[in-house]
Short mmCIF file of C-alpha atoms in Angstrom, two decimals:
data_model
loop_
_atom_site.label_atom_id
_atom_site.label_comp_id
_atom_site.label_asym_id
_atom_site.label_seq_id
_atom_site.Cartn_x
_atom_site.Cartn_y
_atom_site.Cartn_z
CA MET A 1 101.24 66.00 74.91
CA THR A 2 105.18 67.15 74.63
CA ILE A 3 107.11 69.15 72.48
CA SER A 4 107.43 67.85 69.32
CA THR A 5 110.43 68.18 66.91
CA ARG A 6 111.49 67.61 63.17
CA TYR A 7 113.42 69.17 59.67
CA GLU A 8 112.39 72.40 58.25
CA SER A 9 113.22 72.63 54.90
CA ILE A 10 114.50 75.71 53.89
CA THR A 11 114.57 77.12 50.49
CA ALA A 12 117.78 79.05 50.28
CA HIS A 13 118.01 82.30 47.87
CA ASP A 14 119.82 81.12 45.42
CA GLY A 15 118.14 77.73 44.41
CA GLY A 16 118.31 74.74 46.58
CA THR A 17 117.19 74.38 50.25
CA PHE A 18 119.11 73.72 53.11
CA GLU A 19 117.81 71.63 56.31
CA ALA A 20 116.66 73.15 60.41
CA TRP A 21 115.86 71.19 62.93
CA CYS A 22 112.77 72.03 64.81
CA ALA A 23 111.57 72.20 68.22
CA VAL A 24 107.64 73.05 68.90
CA PRO A 25 106.40 73.74 73.32
CA GLU A 26 104.15 72.00 74.36
CA ARG A 27 101.27 74.38 74.05
CA GLY A 28 102.16 74.67 69.71
CA SER A 29 102.96 77.80 68.93
CA GLY A 30 104.40 80.84 71.04
CA PRO A 31 108.10 83.21 69.86
CA GLY A 32 110.67 81.92 67.52
CA ILE A 33 114.36 82.08 68.29
CA LEU A 34 117.11 80.87 65.71
CA LEU A 35 119.53 79.09 67.56
CA PHE A 36 123.20 79.18 65.50
CA GLN A 37 125.34 76.24 65.55
CA GLU A 38 129.22 75.45 67.10
CA ILE A 39 131.55 73.96 64.24
CA PHE A 40 130.73 70.98 65.60
CA GLY A 41 127.73 71.04 62.84
CA VAL A 42 123.68 70.52 63.82
CA ASN A 43 124.51 67.71 66.43
CA ASP A 44 122.94 66.28 70.24
CA ASN A 45 124.12 69.41 71.84
CA MET A 46 122.81 71.54 69.93
CA ARG A 47 118.87 69.53 69.16
CA GLY A 48 119.41 69.21 73.32
CA LEU A 49 119.59 72.85 73.20
CA ALA A 50 116.42 73.93 70.30
CA GLU A 51 114.43 71.15 72.97
CA ARG A 52 115.25 73.23 76.70
CA LEU A 53 114.04 76.52 74.61
CA ALA A 54 111.10 74.43 73.40
CA ASP A 55 110.32 73.32 77.18
CA GLU A 56 110.63 76.97 77.81
CA GLY A 57 107.85 77.94 75.11
CA TYR A 58 109.72 78.81 72.44
CA VAL A 59 110.08 77.95 68.89
CA ALA A 60 113.63 76.69 68.09
CA LEU A 61 114.75 76.78 64.54
CA VAL A 62 118.98 75.26 64.03
CA PRO A 63 119.78 75.63 60.44
CA ASP A 64 122.51 73.82 59.17
CA MET A 65 124.86 76.50 58.03
CA PHE A 66 127.28 73.96 56.75
CA TRP A 67 124.96 72.91 54.50
CA ARG A 68 126.59 74.11 50.79
CA LEU A 69 129.86 72.45 52.21
CA GLN A 70 129.00 68.84 53.59
CA PRO A 71 124.93 68.75 54.55
CA ARG A 72 123.96 67.72 58.02
CA PHE A 73 127.99 67.59 59.15
CA GLU A 74 127.91 67.54 63.25
CA SER A 75 130.51 65.34 65.85
CA LYS A 76 129.44 64.15 69.15
CA ASP A 77 132.67 66.03 70.92
CA GLU A 78 135.95 67.81 70.79
CA SER A 79 137.29 64.97 68.22
CA GLY A 80 135.17 67.10 65.48
CA MET A 81 137.29 70.22 65.95
CA GLY A 82 139.82 69.05 63.07
CA ASP A 83 136.45 68.83 60.86
CA GLY A 84 134.71 71.92 62.21
CA MET A 85 137.36 74.38 62.10
CA ALA A 86 138.33 73.47 58.47
CA LEU A 87 134.45 73.70 57.61
CA ALA A 88 134.36 77.25 58.80
CA GLN A 89 137.34 78.02 57.93
CA LYS A 90 135.78 77.57 53.20
CA PHE A 91 132.36 79.45 55.04
CA ASP A 92 131.17 81.83 52.81
CA PRO A 93 129.94 85.13 54.94
CA GLN A 94 127.95 86.53 52.28
CA LEU A 95 126.15 83.11 51.81
CA GLY A 96 125.91 82.87 55.05
CA GLY A 97 123.53 85.78 56.44
CA ALA A 98 121.69 85.33 53.34
CA ASP A 99 120.88 81.64 54.73
CA ILE A 100 120.50 83.08 57.64
CA ASN A 101 117.76 85.64 56.61
CA ALA A 102 116.33 82.65 54.43
CA THR A 103 115.77 80.43 58.04
CA HIS A 104 114.55 84.47 59.62
CA ALA A 105 111.46 84.40 56.87
CA HIS A 106 110.90 80.68 57.75
CA LEU A 107 110.64 81.21 60.47
CA LEU A 108 108.18 84.04 60.81
CA GLY A 109 105.85 81.97 58.43
CA MET A 110 105.55 79.76 60.31
CA ASP A 111 102.48 78.79 61.71
CA GLU A 112 103.72 78.03 65.58
CA CYS A 113 105.29 80.80 65.61
CA THR A 114 103.65 84.07 67.06
CA GLY A 115 105.40 86.58 65.79
CA LYS A 116 108.55 87.66 67.92
CA ILE A 117 112.37 86.24 67.32
CA GLY A 118 115.07 85.65 68.89
CA ALA A 119 118.34 84.59 68.27
CA THR A 120 121.30 82.67 70.17
CA GLY A 121 124.26 81.14 68.69
CA PHE A 122 127.71 79.41 70.23
CA CYS A 123 131.02 79.43 69.57
CA PHE A 124 130.95 80.11 65.29
CA GLY A 125 127.21 80.43 66.20
CA GLY A 126 127.74 83.30 68.17
CA THR A 127 129.13 85.47 65.58
CA LEU A 128 126.83 84.21 63.52
CA THR A 129 123.84 85.54 65.95
CA PHE A 130 125.90 89.12 65.84
CA ALA A 131 125.91 88.85 61.79
CA ALA A 132 121.60 88.48 62.01
CA ALA A 133 121.05 90.64 65.11
CA ALA A 134 122.99 93.20 62.36
CA THR A 135 122.08 92.42 58.78
CA SER A 136 118.74 90.49 59.25
CA LYS A 137 115.64 91.46 58.35
CA VAL A 138 112.25 90.20 56.62
CA ASP A 139 109.80 92.90 55.46
CA GLY A 140 112.11 95.58 57.36
CA LYS A 141 111.99 93.69 60.15
CA GLY A 142 115.15 92.89 62.32
CA ILE A 143 115.46 90.19 64.91
CA ASP A 144 113.99 91.01 68.32
CA ALA A 145 117.00 89.91 70.77
CA ALA A 146 119.87 87.94 70.47
CA VAL A 147 122.64 86.81 72.73
CA SER A 148 126.07 85.34 71.37
CA TYR A 149 128.21 83.04 73.19
CA TYR A 150 131.70 83.51 72.62
CA GLY A 151 131.77 84.40 69.40
CA SER A 152 135.06 84.21 68.51
CA GLY A 153 134.94 86.80 65.34
CA THR A 154 133.01 88.92 66.60
CA ALA A 155 135.53 91.26 67.08
CA SER A 156 136.02 91.36 63.30
CA MET A 157 132.75 92.79 62.36
CA LEU A 158 132.48 95.65 65.05
CA GLY A 159 132.58 98.18 62.49
CA MET A 160 128.11 96.57 62.17
CA ALA A 161 127.99 97.82 65.84
CA ASP A 162 125.17 100.35 65.35
CA GLN A 163 122.88 98.31 62.87
CA VAL A 164 122.25 96.27 66.01
CA THR A 165 119.54 98.00 66.89
CA CYS A 166 118.05 95.00 69.20
CA PRO A 167 118.71 94.21 72.99
CA MET A 168 121.74 91.88 72.61
CA MET A 169 123.73 90.16 75.49
CA PHE A 170 127.20 88.68 75.17
CA HIS A 171 128.75 85.81 77.04
CA TYR A 172 132.05 85.58 76.85
CA GLY A 173 134.69 83.36 79.29
CA ASN A 174 137.86 85.01 80.69
CA ASN A 175 139.78 81.62 80.07
CA ASP A 176 138.95 81.48 76.70
CA PRO A 177 142.07 80.42 74.68
CA PHE A 178 140.50 81.19 71.40
CA ILE A 179 139.16 84.58 71.93
CA PRO A 180 141.68 87.42 73.28
CA ASP A 181 141.33 89.74 75.78
CA GLU A 182 141.37 92.59 73.99
CA ASP A 183 138.46 91.62 71.72
CA VAL A 184 135.82 91.36 74.79
CA VAL A 185 137.32 94.60 75.61
CA ALA A 186 136.37 96.03 72.16
CA VAL A 187 132.78 94.09 72.03
CA GLU A 188 132.28 95.61 75.39
CA GLU A 189 133.38 99.42 74.01
CA ALA A 190 131.61 99.17 71.00
CA PHE A 191 128.00 99.28 73.04
CA ALA A 192 129.83 100.88 75.80
CA GLY A 193 126.27 103.32 75.12
CA ARG A 194 123.67 101.09 74.73
CA ASP A 195 121.82 100.75 78.18
CA ASP A 196 120.22 97.59 76.21
CA VAL A 197 123.21 96.11 75.71
CA THR A 198 125.34 93.83 77.81
CA VAL A 199 128.65 91.80 78.66
CA LEU A 200 128.50 89.31 80.71
CA ARG A 201 132.18 87.68 81.11
CA TYR A 202 133.01 84.34 83.16
CA ASP A 203 136.09 82.53 85.05
CA ALA A 204 135.59 79.37 82.50
CA GLY A 205 137.13 78.30 78.70
CA HIS A 206 135.67 78.28 75.39
CA ALA A 207 132.24 76.45 74.65
CA PHE A 208 131.67 76.41 78.30
CA SER A 209 128.27 75.15 77.54
CA ASN A 210 128.70 72.28 75.69
CA TRP A 211 127.78 69.56 77.21
CA ASP A 212 128.80 66.97 74.56
CA ALA A 213 132.64 68.21 74.64
CA PRO A 214 134.14 67.34 78.37
CA SER A 215 137.23 68.56 78.14
CA LEU A 216 135.53 72.17 77.65
CA HIS A 217 132.10 72.16 79.56
CA ASP A 218 132.13 74.17 82.76
CA PRO A 219 128.43 73.92 84.55
CA ASP A 220 128.60 76.35 86.47
CA ALA A 221 129.13 78.89 84.24
CA ALA A 222 126.55 77.43 82.01
CA ASP A 223 123.70 77.20 84.29
CA LEU A 224 124.29 81.30 84.70
CA ALA A 225 124.67 81.91 81.52
CA TRP A 226 121.82 79.95 80.52
CA SER A 227 119.76 81.29 83.29
CA ARG A 228 120.45 84.65 82.28
CA THR A 229 119.78 84.38 78.65
CA LEU A 230 116.36 82.94 79.42
CA GLU A 231 115.65 85.56 81.38
CA PHE A 232 117.03 87.95 78.80
CA PHE A 233 114.48 86.22 76.43
CA ALA A 234 111.93 86.56 78.79
CA THR A 235 112.22 90.32 79.07
CA HIS A 236 112.21 90.44 75.64
CA LEU A 237 109.93 88.24 73.24
CA ARG A 238 106.84 87.45 75.61
#
């Protein structure tokens, strides 16, 4: 028996349904992790990350956050950056927040999920991870642990920092052309008094963990950040 994968259909709060890619560990159950896409959509990289999380014993769910604009949009590499950025600019954060909450509720309700829920995401999804940690609640229960990778919109949302009550980890590249250093400093300062929040920096650029984008991928930084992410989730979700 190996991990299993499938699409889940999630009901939106305002009607309609959207898809989420799901990966379930070999043993058939585990803590849940919400995995949020880059601007490239739910592509091979995201599906691969979901499978890697399932290999570690987690039930991973990757919602199609662009479903209201272009369902199942995906791009394999840097060639789709323009299209992805155009969709991100049209993205409605309020509706997106509701879709995050619907996905959170769906994951909690899955038979395979044992109860605790983590969240992680990359680039566009890094910002969504922060939003999930700050705002998503199901029957009063929030996210249990969150890991944000180079979320370019996080600094503009720091007014919600005190709403993040779960342990959280941030990964940033020091050479990121899309996230100025002052934005990373702002995140560091917003959580300076929190022992359970860590902001980590790498000698890398943007999207350093995306193996489907060769000009952006930095294997050393990616491997180190991933090992830290897995250790963090093992500590807080097991």
